[in-house]
PDB file of C-alpha atoms and ligand atoms in Angstrom:
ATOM      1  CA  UNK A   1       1.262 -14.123 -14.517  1.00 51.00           C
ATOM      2  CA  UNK A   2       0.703 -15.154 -10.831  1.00 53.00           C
ATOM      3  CA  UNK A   3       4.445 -14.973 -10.795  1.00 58.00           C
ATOM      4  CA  UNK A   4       5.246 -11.319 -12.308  1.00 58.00           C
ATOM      5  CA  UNK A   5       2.430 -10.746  -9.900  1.00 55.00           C
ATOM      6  CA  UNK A   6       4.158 -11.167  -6.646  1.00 60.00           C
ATOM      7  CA  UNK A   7       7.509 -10.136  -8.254  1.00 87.00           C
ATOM      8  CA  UNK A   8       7.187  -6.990  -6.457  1.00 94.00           C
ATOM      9  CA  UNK A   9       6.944  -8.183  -3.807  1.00 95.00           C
ATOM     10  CA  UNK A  10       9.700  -9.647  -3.468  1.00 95.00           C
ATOM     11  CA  UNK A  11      12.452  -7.449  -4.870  1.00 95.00           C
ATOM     12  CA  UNK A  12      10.435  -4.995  -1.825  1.00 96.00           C
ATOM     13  CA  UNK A  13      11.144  -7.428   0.929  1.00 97.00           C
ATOM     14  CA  UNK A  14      14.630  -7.824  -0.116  1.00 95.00           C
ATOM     15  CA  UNK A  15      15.107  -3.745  -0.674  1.00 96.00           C
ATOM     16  CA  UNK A  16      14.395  -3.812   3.278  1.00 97.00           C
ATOM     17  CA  UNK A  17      16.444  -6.192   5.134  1.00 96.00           C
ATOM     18  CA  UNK A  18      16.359  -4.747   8.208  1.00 97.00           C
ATOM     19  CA  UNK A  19      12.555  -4.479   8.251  1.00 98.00           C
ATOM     20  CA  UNK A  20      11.803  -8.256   6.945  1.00 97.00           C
ATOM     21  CA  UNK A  21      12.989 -11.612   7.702  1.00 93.00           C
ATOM     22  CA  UNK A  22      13.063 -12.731   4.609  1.00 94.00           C
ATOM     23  CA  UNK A  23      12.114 -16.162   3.552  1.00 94.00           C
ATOM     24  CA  UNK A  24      14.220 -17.530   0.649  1.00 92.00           C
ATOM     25  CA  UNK A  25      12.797 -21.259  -0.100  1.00 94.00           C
ATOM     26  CA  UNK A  26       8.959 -19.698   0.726  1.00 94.00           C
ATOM     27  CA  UNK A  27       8.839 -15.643  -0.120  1.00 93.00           C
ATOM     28  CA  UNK A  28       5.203 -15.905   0.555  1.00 92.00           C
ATOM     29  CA  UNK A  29       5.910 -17.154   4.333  1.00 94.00           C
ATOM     30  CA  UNK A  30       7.288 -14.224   5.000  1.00 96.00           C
ATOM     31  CA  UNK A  31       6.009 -11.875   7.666  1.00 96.00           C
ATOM     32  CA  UNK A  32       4.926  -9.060   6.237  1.00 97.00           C
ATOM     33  CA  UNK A  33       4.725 -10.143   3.250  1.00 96.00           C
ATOM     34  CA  UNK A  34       2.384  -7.299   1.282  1.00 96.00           C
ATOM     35  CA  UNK A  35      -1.155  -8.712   0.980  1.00 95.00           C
ATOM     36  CA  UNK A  36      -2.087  -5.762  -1.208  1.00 94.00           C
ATOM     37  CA  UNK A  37      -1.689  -4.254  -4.561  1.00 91.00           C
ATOM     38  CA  UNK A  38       1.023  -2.785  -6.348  1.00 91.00           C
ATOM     39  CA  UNK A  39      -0.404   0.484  -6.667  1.00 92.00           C
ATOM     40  CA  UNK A  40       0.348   0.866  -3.279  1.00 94.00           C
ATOM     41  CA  UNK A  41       4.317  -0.168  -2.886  1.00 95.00           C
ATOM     42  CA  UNK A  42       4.723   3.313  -3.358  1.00 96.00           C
ATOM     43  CA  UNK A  43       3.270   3.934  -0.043  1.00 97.00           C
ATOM     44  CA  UNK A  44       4.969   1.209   1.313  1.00 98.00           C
ATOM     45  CA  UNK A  45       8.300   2.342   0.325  1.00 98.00           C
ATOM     46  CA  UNK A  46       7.957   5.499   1.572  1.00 98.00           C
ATOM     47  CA  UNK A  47       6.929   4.142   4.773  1.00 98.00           C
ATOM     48  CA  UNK A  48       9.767   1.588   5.159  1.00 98.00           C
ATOM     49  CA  UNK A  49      11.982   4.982   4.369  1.00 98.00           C
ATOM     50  CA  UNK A  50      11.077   6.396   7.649  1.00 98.00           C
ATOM     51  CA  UNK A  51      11.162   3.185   9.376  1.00 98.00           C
ATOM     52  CA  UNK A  52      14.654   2.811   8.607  1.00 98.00           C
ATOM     53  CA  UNK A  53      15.516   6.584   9.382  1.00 98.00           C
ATOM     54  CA  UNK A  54      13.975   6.097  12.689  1.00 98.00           C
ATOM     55  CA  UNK A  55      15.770   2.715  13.671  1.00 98.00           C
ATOM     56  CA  UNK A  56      18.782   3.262  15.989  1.00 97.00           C
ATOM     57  CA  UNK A  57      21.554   1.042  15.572  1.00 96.00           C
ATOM     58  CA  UNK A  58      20.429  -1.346  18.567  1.00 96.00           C
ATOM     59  CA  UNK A  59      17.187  -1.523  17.653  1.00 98.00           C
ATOM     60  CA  UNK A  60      15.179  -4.005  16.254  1.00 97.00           C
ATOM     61  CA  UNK A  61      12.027  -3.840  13.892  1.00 98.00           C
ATOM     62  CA  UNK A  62      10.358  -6.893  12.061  1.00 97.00           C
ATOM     63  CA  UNK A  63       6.402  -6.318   9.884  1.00 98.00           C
ATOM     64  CA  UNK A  64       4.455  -8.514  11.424  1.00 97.00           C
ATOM     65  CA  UNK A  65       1.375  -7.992   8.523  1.00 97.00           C
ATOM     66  CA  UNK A  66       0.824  -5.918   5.563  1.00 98.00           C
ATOM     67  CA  UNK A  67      -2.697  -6.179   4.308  1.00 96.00           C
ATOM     68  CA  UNK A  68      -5.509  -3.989   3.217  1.00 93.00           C
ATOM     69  CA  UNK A  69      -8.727  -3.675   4.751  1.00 90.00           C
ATOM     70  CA  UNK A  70     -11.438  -1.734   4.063  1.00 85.00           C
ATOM     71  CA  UNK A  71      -9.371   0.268   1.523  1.00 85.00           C
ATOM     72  CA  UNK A  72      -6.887   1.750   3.872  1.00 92.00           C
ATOM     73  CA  UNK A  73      -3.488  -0.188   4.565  1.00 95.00           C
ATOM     74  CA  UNK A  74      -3.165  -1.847   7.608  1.00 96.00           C
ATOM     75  CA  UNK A  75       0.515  -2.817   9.327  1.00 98.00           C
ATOM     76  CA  UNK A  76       1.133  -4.896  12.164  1.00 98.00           C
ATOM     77  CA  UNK A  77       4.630  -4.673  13.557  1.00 98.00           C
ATOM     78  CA  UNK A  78       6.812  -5.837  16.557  1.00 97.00           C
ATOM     79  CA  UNK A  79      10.275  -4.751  17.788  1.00 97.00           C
ATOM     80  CA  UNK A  80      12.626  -3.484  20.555  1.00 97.00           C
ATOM     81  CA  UNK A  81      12.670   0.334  20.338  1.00 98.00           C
ATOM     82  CA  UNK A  82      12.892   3.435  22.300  1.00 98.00           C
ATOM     83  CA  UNK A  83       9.427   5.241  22.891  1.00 98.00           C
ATOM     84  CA  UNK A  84      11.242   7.971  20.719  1.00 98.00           C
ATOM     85  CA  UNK A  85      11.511   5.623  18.110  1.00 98.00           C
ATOM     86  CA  UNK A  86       8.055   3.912  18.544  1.00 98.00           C
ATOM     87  CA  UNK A  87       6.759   7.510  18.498  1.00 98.00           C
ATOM     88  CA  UNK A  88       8.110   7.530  14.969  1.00 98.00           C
ATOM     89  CA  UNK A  89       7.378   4.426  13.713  1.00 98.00           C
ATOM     90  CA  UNK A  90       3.787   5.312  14.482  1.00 98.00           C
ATOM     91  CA  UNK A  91       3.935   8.249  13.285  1.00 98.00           C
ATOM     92  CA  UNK A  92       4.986   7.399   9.552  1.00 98.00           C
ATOM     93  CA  UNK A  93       2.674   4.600   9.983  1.00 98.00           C
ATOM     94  CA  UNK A  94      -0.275   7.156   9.810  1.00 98.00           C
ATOM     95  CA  UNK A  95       1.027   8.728   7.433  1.00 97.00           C
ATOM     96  CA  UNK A  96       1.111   5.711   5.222  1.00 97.00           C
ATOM     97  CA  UNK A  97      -2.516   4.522   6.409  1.00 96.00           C
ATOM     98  CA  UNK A  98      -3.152   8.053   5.268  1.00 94.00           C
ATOM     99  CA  UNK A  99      -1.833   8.209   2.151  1.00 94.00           C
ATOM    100  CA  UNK A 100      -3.330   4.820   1.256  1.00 93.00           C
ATOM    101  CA  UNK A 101      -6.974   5.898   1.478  1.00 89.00           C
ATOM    102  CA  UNK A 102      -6.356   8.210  -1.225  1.00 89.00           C
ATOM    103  CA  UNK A 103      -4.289   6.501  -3.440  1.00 91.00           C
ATOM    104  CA  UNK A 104      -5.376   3.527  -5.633  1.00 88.00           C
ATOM    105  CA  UNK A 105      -4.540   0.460  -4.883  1.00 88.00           C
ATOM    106  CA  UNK A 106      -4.604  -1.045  -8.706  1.00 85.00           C
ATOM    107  CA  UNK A 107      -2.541   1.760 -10.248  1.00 85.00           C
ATOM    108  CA  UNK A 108      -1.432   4.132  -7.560  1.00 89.00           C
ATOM    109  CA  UNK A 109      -3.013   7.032  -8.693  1.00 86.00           C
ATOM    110  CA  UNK A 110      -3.182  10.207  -6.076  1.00 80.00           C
ATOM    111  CA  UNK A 111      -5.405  12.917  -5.068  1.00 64.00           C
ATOM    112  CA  UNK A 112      -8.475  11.885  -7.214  1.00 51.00           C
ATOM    113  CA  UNK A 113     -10.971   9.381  -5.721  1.00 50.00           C
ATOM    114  CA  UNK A 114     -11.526   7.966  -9.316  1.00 47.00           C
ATOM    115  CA  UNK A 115      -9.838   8.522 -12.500  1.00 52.00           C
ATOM    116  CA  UNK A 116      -9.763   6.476 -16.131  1.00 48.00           C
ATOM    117  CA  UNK A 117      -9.461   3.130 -15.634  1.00 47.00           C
ATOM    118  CA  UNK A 118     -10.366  -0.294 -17.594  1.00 44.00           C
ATOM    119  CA  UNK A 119      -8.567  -2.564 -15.414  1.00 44.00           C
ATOM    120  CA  UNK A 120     -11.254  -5.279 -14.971  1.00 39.00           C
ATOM    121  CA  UNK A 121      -9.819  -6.978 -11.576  1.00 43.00           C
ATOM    122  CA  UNK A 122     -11.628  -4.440  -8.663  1.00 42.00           C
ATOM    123  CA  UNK A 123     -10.656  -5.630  -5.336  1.00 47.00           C
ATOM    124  CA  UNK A 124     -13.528  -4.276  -3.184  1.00 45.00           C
ATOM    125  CA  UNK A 125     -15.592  -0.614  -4.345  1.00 46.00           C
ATOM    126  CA  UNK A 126     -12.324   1.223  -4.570  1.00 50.00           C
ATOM    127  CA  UNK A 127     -12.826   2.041  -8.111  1.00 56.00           C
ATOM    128  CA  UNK A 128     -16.238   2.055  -8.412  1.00 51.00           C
ATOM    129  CA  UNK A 129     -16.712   4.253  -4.926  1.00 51.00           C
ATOM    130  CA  UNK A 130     -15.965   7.940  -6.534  1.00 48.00           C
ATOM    131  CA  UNK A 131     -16.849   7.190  -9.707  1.00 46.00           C
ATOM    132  CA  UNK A 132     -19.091  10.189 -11.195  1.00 44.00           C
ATOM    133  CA  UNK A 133     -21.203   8.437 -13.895  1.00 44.00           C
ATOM    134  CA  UNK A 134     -24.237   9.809 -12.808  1.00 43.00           C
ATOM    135  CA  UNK A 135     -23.316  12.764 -11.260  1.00 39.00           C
ATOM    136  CA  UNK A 136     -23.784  14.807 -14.387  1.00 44.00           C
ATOM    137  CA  UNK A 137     -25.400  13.337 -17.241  1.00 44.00           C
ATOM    138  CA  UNK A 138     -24.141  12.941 -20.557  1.00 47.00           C
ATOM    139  CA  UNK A 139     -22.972  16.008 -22.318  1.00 49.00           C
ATOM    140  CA  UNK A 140     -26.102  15.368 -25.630  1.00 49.00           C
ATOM    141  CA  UNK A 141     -28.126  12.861 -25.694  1.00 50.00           C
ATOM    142  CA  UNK A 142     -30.132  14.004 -28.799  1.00 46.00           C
ATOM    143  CA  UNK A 143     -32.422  16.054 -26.693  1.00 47.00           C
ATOM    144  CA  UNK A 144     -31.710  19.716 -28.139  1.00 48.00           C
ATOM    145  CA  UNK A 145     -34.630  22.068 -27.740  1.00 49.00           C
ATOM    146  CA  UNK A 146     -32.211  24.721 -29.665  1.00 51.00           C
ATOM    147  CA  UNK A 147     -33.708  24.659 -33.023  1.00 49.00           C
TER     148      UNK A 147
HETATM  149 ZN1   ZN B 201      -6.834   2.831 -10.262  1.00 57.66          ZN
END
């Protein structure tokens, strides 16, 4: 379970060899190494997209964290690259940090704030934050006047 878990994870790491120094004995010790869900890798393949498209050939880019906080992605990087290129690191980064605060980190579902779920394993409010229960109430409730 634990293992199909972080699976993911790795096969990501190793998709972006430029962006991660991958550890082979210890995955986990990697830098970088996602600290979120997988409804996210989405957004984090996207983002390593630009990342690469950005790099120059002598430049050099390593993830220094990938985590989520507060419901929003959160990177932490370091590297040797033209302000250019920092300009556009930065910039995708927003996007991503963007993108991530409206997409679900269980199942990666867009644009809605909630939508049908049963998965039982809620990091945080993320699920339960949009969810309109109460907002209008039940369609009959054995209350018709209409007769
Ligand atoms: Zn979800």
């Amino acid at each position: 379970m634990a293992q199909i878990a972080q699976n993911w994870r790795i096969e990501f790491m190793r998709a972006h060899p430029r962006l991660f120094e991958f550890m082979q004995d210890e995955p986990k010790d990697t830098f970088g190494y996602p600290l979120c869900n997988e409804g996210w890798q989405d957004v984090l393949e996207r983002l390593c997209g630009r990342i690469e498209e950005a790099l120059r050939d002598n430049e050099t880019f390593e993830f220094v964290r990938i985590k989520q906080k507060f419901g929003i992605l959160r990177v932490d990087w370091e590297g040797e690259v033209s302000d250019r290129t920092r300009a556009r690191i930065e910039e995708a980064l927003a996007l991503a940090e963007a993108r991530s605060s409206c997409t679900c980190e269980l199942c990666g579902a867009e644009g809605d704030k909630y939508h049908a779920t049963n998965k039982v394993m809620v990091p945080g409010a993320r699920h339960a934050e949009g969810r309109p229960m109460l907002a209008t109430g039940p369609p009959e409730d054995g209350q018709h006047e209409d007769r």
